[in-house]
Tab-separated table of C-alpha atoms in Angstrom:
chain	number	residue	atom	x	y	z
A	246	UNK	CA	0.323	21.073	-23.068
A	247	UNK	CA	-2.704	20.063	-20.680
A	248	UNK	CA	-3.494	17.030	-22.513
A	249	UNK	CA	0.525	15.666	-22.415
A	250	UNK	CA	0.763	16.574	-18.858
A	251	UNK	CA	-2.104	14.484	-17.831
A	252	UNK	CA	-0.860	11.696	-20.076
A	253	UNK	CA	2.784	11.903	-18.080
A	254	UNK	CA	0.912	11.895	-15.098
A	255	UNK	CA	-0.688	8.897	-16.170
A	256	UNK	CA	2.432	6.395	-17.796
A	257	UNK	CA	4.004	7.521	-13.982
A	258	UNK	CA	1.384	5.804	-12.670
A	259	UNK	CA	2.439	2.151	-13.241
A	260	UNK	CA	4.927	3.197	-10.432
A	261	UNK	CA	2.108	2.198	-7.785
A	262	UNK	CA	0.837	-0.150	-10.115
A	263	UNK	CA	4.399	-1.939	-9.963
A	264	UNK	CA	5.500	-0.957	-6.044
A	265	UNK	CA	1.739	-2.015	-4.757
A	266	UNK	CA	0.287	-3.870	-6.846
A	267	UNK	CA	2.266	-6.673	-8.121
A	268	UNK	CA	5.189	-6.195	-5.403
A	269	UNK	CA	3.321	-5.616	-2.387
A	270	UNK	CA	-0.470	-6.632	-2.568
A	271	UNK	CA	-0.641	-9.444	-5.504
A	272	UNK	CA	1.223	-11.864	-2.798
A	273	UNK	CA	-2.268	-12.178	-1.075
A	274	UNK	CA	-3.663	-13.715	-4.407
A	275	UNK	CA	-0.473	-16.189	-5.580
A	276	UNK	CA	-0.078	-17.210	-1.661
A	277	UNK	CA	-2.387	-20.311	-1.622
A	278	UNK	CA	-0.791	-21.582	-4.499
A	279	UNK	CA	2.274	-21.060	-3.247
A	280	UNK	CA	1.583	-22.464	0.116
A	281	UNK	CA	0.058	-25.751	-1.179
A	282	UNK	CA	2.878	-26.093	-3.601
A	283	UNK	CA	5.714	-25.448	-1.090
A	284	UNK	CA	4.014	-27.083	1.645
A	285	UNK	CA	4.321	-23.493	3.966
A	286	UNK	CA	2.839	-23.211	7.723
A	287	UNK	CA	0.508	-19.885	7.955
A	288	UNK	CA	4.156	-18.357	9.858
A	289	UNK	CA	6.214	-19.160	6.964
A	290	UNK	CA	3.649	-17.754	4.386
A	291	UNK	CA	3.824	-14.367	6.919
A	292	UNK	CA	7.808	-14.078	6.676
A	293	UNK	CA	7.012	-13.520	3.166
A	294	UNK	CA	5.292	-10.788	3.381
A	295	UNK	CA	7.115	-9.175	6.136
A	296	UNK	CA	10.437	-9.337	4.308
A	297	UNK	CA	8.888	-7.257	2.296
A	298	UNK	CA	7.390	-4.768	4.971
A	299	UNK	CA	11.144	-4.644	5.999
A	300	UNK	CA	12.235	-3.552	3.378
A	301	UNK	CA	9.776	-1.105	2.503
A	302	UNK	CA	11.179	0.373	6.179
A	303	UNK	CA	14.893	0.364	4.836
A	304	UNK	CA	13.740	1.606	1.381
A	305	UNK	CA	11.713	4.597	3.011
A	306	UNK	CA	14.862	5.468	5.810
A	307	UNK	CA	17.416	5.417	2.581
A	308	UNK	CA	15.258	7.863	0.107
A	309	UNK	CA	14.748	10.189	3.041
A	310	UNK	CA	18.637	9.888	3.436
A	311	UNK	CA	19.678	9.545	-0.258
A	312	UNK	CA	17.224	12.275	-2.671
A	313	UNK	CA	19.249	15.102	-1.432
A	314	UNK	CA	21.958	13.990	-3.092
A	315	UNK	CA	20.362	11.809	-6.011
A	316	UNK	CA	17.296	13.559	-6.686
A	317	UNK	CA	14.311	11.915	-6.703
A	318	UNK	CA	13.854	10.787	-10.590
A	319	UNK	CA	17.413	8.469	-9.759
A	320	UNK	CA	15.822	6.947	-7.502
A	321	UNK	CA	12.248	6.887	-8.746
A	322	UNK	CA	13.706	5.408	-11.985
A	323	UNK	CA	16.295	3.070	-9.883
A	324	UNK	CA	13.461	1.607	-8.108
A	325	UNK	CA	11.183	0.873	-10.582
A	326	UNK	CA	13.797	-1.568	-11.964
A	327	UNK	CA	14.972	-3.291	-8.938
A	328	UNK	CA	11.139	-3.764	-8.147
A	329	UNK	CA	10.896	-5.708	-11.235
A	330	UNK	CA	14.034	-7.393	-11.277
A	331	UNK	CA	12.738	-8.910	-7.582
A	332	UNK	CA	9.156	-9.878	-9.050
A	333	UNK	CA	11.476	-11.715	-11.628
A	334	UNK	CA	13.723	-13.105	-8.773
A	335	UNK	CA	10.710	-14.276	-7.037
A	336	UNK	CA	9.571	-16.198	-9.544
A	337	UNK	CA	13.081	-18.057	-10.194
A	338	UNK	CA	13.272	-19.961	-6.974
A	339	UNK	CA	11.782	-21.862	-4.291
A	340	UNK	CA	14.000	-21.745	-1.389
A	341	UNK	CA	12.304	-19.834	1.706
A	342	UNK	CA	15.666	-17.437	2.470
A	343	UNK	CA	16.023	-16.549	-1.473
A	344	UNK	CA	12.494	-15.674	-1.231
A	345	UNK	CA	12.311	-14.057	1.438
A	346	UNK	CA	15.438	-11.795	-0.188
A	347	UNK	CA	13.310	-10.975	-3.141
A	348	UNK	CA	10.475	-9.363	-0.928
A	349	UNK	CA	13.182	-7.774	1.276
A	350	UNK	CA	14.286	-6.142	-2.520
A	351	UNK	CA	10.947	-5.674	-3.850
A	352	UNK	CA	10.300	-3.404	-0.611
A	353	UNK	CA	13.552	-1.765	-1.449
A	354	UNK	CA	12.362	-0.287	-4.566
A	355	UNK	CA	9.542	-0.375	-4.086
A	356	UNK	CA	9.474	2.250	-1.191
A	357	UNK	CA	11.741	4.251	-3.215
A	358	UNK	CA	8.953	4.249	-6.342
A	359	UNK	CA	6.067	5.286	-4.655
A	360	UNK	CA	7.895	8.421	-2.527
A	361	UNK	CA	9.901	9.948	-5.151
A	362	UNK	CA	6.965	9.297	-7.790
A	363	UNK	CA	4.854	11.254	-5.378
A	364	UNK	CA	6.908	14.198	-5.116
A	365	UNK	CA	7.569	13.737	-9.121
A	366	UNK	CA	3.928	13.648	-9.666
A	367	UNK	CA	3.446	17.186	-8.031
A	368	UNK	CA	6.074	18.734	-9.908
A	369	UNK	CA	4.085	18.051	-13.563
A	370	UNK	CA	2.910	21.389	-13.792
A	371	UNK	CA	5.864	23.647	-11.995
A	372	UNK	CA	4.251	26.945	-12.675
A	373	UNK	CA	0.694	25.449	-12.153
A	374	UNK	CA	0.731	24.317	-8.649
A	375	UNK	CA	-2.934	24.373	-8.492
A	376	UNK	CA	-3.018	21.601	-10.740
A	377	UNK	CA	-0.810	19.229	-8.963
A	378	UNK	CA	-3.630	17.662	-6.544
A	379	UNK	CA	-5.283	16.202	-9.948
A	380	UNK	CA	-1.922	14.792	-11.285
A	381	UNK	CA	-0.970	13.363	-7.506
A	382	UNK	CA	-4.111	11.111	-7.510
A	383	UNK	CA	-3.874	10.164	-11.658
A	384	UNK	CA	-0.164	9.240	-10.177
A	385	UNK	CA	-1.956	7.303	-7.005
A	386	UNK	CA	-4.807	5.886	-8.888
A	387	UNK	CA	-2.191	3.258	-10.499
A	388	UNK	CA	-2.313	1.069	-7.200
A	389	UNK	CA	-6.050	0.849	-7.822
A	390	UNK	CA	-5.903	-0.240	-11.564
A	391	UNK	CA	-3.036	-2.670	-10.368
A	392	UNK	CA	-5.441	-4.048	-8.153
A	393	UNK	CA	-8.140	-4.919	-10.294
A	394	UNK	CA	-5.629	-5.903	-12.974
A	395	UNK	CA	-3.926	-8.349	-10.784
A	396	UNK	CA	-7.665	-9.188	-9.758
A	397	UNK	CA	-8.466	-10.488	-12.919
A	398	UNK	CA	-5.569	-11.876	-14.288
A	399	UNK	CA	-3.653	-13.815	-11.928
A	400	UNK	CA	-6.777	-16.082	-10.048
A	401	UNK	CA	-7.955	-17.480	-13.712
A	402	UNK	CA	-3.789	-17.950	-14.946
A	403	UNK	CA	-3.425	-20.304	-11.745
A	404	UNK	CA	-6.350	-22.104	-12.132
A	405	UNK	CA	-6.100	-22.912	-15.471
A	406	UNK	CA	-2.190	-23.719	-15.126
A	407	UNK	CA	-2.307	-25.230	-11.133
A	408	UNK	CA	-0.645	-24.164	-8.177
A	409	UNK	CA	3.187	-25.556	-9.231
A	410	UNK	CA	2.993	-22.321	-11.659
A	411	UNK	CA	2.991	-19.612	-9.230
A	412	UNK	CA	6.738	-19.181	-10.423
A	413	UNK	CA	5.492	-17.936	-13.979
A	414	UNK	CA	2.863	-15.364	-12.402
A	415	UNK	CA	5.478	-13.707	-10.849
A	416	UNK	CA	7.961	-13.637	-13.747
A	417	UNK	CA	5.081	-12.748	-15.739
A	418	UNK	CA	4.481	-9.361	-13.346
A	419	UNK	CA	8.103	-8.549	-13.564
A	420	UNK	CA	8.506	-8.911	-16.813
A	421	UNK	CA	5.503	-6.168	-16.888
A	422	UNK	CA	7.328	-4.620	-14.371
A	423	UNK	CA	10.318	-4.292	-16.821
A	424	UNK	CA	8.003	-2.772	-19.854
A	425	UNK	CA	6.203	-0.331	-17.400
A	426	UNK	CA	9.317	0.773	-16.063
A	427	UNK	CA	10.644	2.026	-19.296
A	428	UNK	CA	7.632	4.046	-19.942
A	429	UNK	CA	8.212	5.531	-16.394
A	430	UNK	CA	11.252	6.403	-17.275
A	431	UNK	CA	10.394	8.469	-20.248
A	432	UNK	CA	7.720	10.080	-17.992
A	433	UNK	CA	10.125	10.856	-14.851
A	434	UNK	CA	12.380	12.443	-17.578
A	435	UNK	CA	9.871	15.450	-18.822
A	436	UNK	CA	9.092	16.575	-15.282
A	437	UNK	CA	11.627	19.106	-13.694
A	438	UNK	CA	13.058	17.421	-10.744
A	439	UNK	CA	11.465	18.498	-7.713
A	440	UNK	CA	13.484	20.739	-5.053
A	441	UNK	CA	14.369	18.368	-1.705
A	442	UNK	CA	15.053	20.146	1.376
A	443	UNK	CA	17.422	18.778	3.447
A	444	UNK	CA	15.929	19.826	6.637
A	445	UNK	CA	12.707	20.982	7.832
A	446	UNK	CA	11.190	23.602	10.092
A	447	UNK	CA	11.423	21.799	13.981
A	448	UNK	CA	7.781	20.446	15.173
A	449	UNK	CA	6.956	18.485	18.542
A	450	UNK	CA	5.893	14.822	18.649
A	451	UNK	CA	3.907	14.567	21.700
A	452	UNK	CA	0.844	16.571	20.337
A	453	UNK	CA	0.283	13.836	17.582
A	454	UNK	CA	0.695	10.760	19.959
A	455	UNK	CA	-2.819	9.720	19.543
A	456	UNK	CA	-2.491	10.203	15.631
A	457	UNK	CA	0.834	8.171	15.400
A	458	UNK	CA	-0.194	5.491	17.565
A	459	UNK	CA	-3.511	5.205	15.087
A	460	UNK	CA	-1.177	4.855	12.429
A	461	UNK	CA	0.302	2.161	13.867
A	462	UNK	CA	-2.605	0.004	14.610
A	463	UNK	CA	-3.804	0.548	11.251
A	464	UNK	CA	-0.522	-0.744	9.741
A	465	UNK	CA	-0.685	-3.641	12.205
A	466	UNK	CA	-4.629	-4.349	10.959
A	467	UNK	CA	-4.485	-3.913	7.478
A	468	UNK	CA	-1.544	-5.779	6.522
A	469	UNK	CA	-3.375	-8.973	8.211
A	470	UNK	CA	-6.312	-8.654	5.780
A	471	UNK	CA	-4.125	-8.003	2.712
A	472	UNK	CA	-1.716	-11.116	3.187
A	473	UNK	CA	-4.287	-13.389	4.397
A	474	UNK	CA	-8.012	-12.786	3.068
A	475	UNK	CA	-7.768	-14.735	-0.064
A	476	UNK	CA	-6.465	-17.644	1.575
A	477	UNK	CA	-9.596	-17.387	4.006
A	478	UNK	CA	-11.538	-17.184	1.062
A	479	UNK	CA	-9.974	-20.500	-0.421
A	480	UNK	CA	-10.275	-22.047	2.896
A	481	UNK	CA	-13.987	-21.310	3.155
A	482	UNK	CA	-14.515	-22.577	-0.818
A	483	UNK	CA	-14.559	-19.560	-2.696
A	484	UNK	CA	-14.096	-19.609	-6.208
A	485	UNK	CA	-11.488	-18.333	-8.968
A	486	UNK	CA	-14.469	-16.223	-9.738
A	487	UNK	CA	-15.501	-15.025	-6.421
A	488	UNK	CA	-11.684	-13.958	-5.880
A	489	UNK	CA	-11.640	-12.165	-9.451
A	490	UNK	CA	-14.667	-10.032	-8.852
A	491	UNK	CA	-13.457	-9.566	-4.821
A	492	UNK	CA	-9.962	-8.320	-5.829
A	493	UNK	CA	-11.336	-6.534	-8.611
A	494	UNK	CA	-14.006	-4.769	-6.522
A	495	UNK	CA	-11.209	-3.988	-3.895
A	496	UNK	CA	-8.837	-1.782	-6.734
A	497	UNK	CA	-12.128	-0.297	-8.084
A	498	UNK	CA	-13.009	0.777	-4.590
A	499	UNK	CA	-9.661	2.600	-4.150
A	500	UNK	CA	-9.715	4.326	-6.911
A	501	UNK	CA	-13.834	5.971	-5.785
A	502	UNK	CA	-12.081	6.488	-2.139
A	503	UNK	CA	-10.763	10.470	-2.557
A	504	UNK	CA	-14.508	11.669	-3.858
A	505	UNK	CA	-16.257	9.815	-1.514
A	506	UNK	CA	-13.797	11.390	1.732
A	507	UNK	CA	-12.831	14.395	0.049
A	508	UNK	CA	-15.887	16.745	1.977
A	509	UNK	CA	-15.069	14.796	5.671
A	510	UNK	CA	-11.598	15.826	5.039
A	511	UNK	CA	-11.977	19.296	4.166
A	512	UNK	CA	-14.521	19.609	7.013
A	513	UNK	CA	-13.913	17.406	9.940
A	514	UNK	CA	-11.162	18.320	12.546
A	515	UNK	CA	-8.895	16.737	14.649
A	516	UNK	CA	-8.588	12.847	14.505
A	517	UNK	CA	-12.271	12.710	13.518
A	518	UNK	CA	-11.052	11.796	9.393
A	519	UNK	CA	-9.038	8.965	10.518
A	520	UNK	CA	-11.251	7.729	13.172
A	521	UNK	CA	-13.865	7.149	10.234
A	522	UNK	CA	-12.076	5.560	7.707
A	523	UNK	CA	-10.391	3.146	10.101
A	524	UNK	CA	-13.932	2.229	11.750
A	525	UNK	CA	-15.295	1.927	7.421
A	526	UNK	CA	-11.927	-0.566	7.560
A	527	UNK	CA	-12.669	-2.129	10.326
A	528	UNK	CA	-15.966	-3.263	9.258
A	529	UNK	CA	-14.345	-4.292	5.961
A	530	UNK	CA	-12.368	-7.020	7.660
A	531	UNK	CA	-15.086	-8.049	9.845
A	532	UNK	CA	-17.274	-9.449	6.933
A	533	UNK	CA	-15.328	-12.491	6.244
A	534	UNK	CA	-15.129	-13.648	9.580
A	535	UNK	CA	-18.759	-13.705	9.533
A	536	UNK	CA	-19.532	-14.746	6.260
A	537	UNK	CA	-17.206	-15.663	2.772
A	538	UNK	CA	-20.578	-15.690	0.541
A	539	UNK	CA	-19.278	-13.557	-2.776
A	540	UNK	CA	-21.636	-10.817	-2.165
A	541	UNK	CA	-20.347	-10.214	1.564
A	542	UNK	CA	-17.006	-10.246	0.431
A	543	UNK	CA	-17.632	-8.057	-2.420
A	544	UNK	CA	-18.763	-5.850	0.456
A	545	UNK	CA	-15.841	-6.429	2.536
A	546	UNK	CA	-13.750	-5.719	-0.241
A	547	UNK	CA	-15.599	-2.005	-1.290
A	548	UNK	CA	-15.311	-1.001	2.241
A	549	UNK	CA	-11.636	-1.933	2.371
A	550	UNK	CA	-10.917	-0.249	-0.495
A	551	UNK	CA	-12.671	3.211	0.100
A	552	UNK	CA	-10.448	3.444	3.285
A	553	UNK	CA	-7.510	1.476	2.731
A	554	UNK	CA	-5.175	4.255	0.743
A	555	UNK	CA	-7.175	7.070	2.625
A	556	UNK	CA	-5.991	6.799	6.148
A	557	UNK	CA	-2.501	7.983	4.923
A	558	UNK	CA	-4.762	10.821	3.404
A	559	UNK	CA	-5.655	11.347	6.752
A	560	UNK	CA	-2.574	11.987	8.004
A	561	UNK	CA	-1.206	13.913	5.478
A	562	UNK	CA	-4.782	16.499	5.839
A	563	UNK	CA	-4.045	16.658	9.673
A	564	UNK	CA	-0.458	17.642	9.146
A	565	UNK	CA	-0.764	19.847	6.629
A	566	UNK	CA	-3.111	22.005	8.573
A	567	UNK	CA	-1.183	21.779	12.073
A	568	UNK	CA	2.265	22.561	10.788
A	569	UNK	CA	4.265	24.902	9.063
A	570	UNK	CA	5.354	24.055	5.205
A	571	UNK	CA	9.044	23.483	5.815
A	572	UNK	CA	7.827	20.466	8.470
A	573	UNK	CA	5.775	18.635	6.390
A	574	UNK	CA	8.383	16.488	4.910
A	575	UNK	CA	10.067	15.480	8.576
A	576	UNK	CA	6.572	14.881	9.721
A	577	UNK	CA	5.542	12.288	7.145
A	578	UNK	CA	8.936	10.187	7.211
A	579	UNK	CA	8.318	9.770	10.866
A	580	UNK	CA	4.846	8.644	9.823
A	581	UNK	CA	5.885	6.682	7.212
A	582	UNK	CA	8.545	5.029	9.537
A	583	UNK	CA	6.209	4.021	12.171
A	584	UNK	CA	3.404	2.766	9.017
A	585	UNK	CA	6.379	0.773	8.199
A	586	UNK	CA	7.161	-0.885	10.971
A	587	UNK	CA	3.844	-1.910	12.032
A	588	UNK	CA	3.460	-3.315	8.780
A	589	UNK	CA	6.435	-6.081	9.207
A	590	UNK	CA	4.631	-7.222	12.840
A	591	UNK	CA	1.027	-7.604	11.079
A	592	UNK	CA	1.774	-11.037	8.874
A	593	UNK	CA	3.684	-12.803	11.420
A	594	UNK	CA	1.675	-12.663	13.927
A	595	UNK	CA	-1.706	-13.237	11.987
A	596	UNK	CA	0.538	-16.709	10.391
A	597	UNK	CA	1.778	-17.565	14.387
A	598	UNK	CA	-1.753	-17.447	15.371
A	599	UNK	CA	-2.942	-19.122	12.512
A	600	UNK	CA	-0.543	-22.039	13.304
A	601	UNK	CA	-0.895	-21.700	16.950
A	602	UNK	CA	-4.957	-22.621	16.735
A	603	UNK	CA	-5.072	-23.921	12.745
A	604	UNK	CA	-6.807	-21.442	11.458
A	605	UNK	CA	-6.717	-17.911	10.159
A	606	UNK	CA	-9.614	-16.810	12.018
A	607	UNK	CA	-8.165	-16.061	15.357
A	608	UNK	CA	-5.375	-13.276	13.413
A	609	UNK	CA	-8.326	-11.397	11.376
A	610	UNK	CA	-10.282	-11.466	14.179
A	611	UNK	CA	-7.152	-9.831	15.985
A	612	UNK	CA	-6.756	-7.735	12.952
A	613	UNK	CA	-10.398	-6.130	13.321
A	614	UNK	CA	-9.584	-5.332	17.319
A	615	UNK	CA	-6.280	-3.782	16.395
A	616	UNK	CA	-8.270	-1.586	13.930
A	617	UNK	CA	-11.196	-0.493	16.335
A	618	UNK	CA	-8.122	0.358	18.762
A	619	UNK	CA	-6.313	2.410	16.730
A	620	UNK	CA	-9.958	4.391	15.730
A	621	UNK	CA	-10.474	4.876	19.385
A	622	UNK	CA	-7.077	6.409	19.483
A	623	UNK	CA	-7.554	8.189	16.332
A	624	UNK	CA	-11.007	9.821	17.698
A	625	UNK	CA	-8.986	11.179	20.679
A	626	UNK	CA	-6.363	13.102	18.134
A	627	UNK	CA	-7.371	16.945	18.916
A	628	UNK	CA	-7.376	19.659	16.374
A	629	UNK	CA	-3.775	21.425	16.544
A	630	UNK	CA	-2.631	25.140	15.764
A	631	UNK	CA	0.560	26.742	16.590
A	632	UNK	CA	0.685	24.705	19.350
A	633	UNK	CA	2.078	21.837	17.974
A	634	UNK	CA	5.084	23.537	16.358
């Protein structure tokens, strides 16, 4: 019974692998191709991804709005399929607005994948709660073995083929998509569907101002290293290898991240966890503009990595211990909105100020300020009680 529940918990998994991955995060990696193929500015190449960031922000308002009535294996299931149906779409054109409707898809379901598979994930074990933080990061831990699998497959298929085949990498992903999605599907089916409340106990904004605004920055920061660092790379003459072992260091490094922060969490207060791993982040995306050797960026991409998926961590451990139960749920969708929206400013304006000077530099460099902001901010977040209800 262990042994199967783990292994469930595990075939769920290629959600994140799917929704982050290949939807979200393997667009950094196929983007030079693409943009020497199509003949892109740096703004162009950041509508791209911010189609997607929007609608990652639709896809997150309309699962809040729809899993009350669907439930969240629907539309768990449901997105897993239009995820790969857009990696497939995205892949069967060339026209900017087409594209750009793919990503806006991708987000879609993809938002609606890594939510509901979440609260899926938790749910393995219904009368052994206790067990549900193992099978939540075996759920998680997908996006990092995405990440290294994208890592080493896609750099060495586009070299070998050139950059006019950036079409077949993506078809290729959502054809993966397609496969992983039907083992999902027999996974989402053995877990009992998780209750969804359809409202929540009331909590006050203002005491988590500092907190939200953090979030925000980071959103804004991060995204601009995730679009755009392997095109710096490229710039700068890094190899198909140097990206391989990069990327592949970067998934490997997410999936180390929740042992390495899992004693600050438990004892730090306040905004003192966030304010960390957005400073580790920080210094992650200030390597490159220094140097692109393959041993910096190896660096830059281990310190990404171990704090990239664990600011939302961060959140989610400051909430939990400020507010009652019944809020927790209202309390992250208003997180998740604002995450969401900074995320569709972050690649435009990196690719506007890439244009603007010709070069990338100026936007990371913007990126890393944005992040040491929003730590600053975070640092000023104070410990809450009953207080903040």
């Amino acid at each position: 019974m262990m042994a199967r529940g783990l292994f469930i918990a595990f075939v769920l998994s290629f959600g994140p692998t799917v929704s982050n991955s290949f939807a979200r995060f393997a667009y950094a990696l196929i983007l030079p191709a693409m943009r020497d193929d199509l003949q892109w500015s740096y703004s162009q190449a950041g509508w791209i991804n911010t189609s997607n960031a929007i609608g990652y922000l639709a896809g997150a308002v309309l699962t809040r709005l729809l899993v009350v009535q669907l439930g969240n294996r629907a539309l768990f299931c449901g997105g897993m399929f239009v995820t790969a149906a857009a990696l497939v779409g995205t892949g069967m054109t060339a026209d900017l607005t087409l594209l750009a409707a793919m990503r806006v898809l991708a987000g879609l379901g993809g938002a609606a994948v890594f939510i509901c598979g979440g609260a899926l994930s938790a749910n393995i074990f219904p009368d052994r709660p206790q067990l549900a933080t193992t099978t939540i990061s075996i759920y998680f831990a997908g996006g990092g073995i995405g990440l290294m699998l994208s890592g080493v497959l896609v750099p060495p298929a586009l070299a070998q083929l050139g950059d006019a085949s950036w079409p077949i990498v993506w078809r290729a992903m959502g054809y993966a998509g397609f496969a992983m999605a039907l083992g999902t599907v027999w996974a989402a089916t053995r877990i009992v569907e998780p209750g969804a409340a359809p409202g929540g106990a009331a909590w006050r904004l203002r005491p988590f101002l500092p907190e939200l605004v953090a979030y925000a920055a980071f959103a804004l920061g991060y995204i601009g290293y995730m679009t755009f660092v392997i095109a710096w790379m490229r710039d700068n003459g890094a190899s198909t290898a140097t990206v391989v072992l990069v990327w592949s260091a970067l998934g490997l490094a997410t999936l180390l991240a929740p042992a390495v922060w899992r004693k600050p969490f438990d004892r730090w207060s306040g905004g003192r966890p966030m304010a960390a791993v957005m400073l580790v982040l920080a210094a992650g995306a200030l390597v490159p503009l220094v140097t692109t050797g393959a041993l910096a960026m190896t660096a830059s991409a281990v310190l990404f990595g171990l704090a990239m998926f664990s600011v939302p961590s961060a959140i989610t451990s400051l909430l939990k211990r400020s507010l009652p139960k019944a809020a927790w749920g209202s309390a992250m969708a208003t997180f998740t909105s604002v995450f969401a929206a900074g995320q569709i400013a972050g690649p435009m304006a990196t690719g506007w100020l890439a244009d603007l000077s010709g070069s990338l530099r100026p936007g990371l460099t913007a990126s890393v300020i944005v992040l040491v902001l929003g730590a600053l901010l975070a640092f000023t977040q104070p410990a809450l009680a009953s207080g903040s209800r």
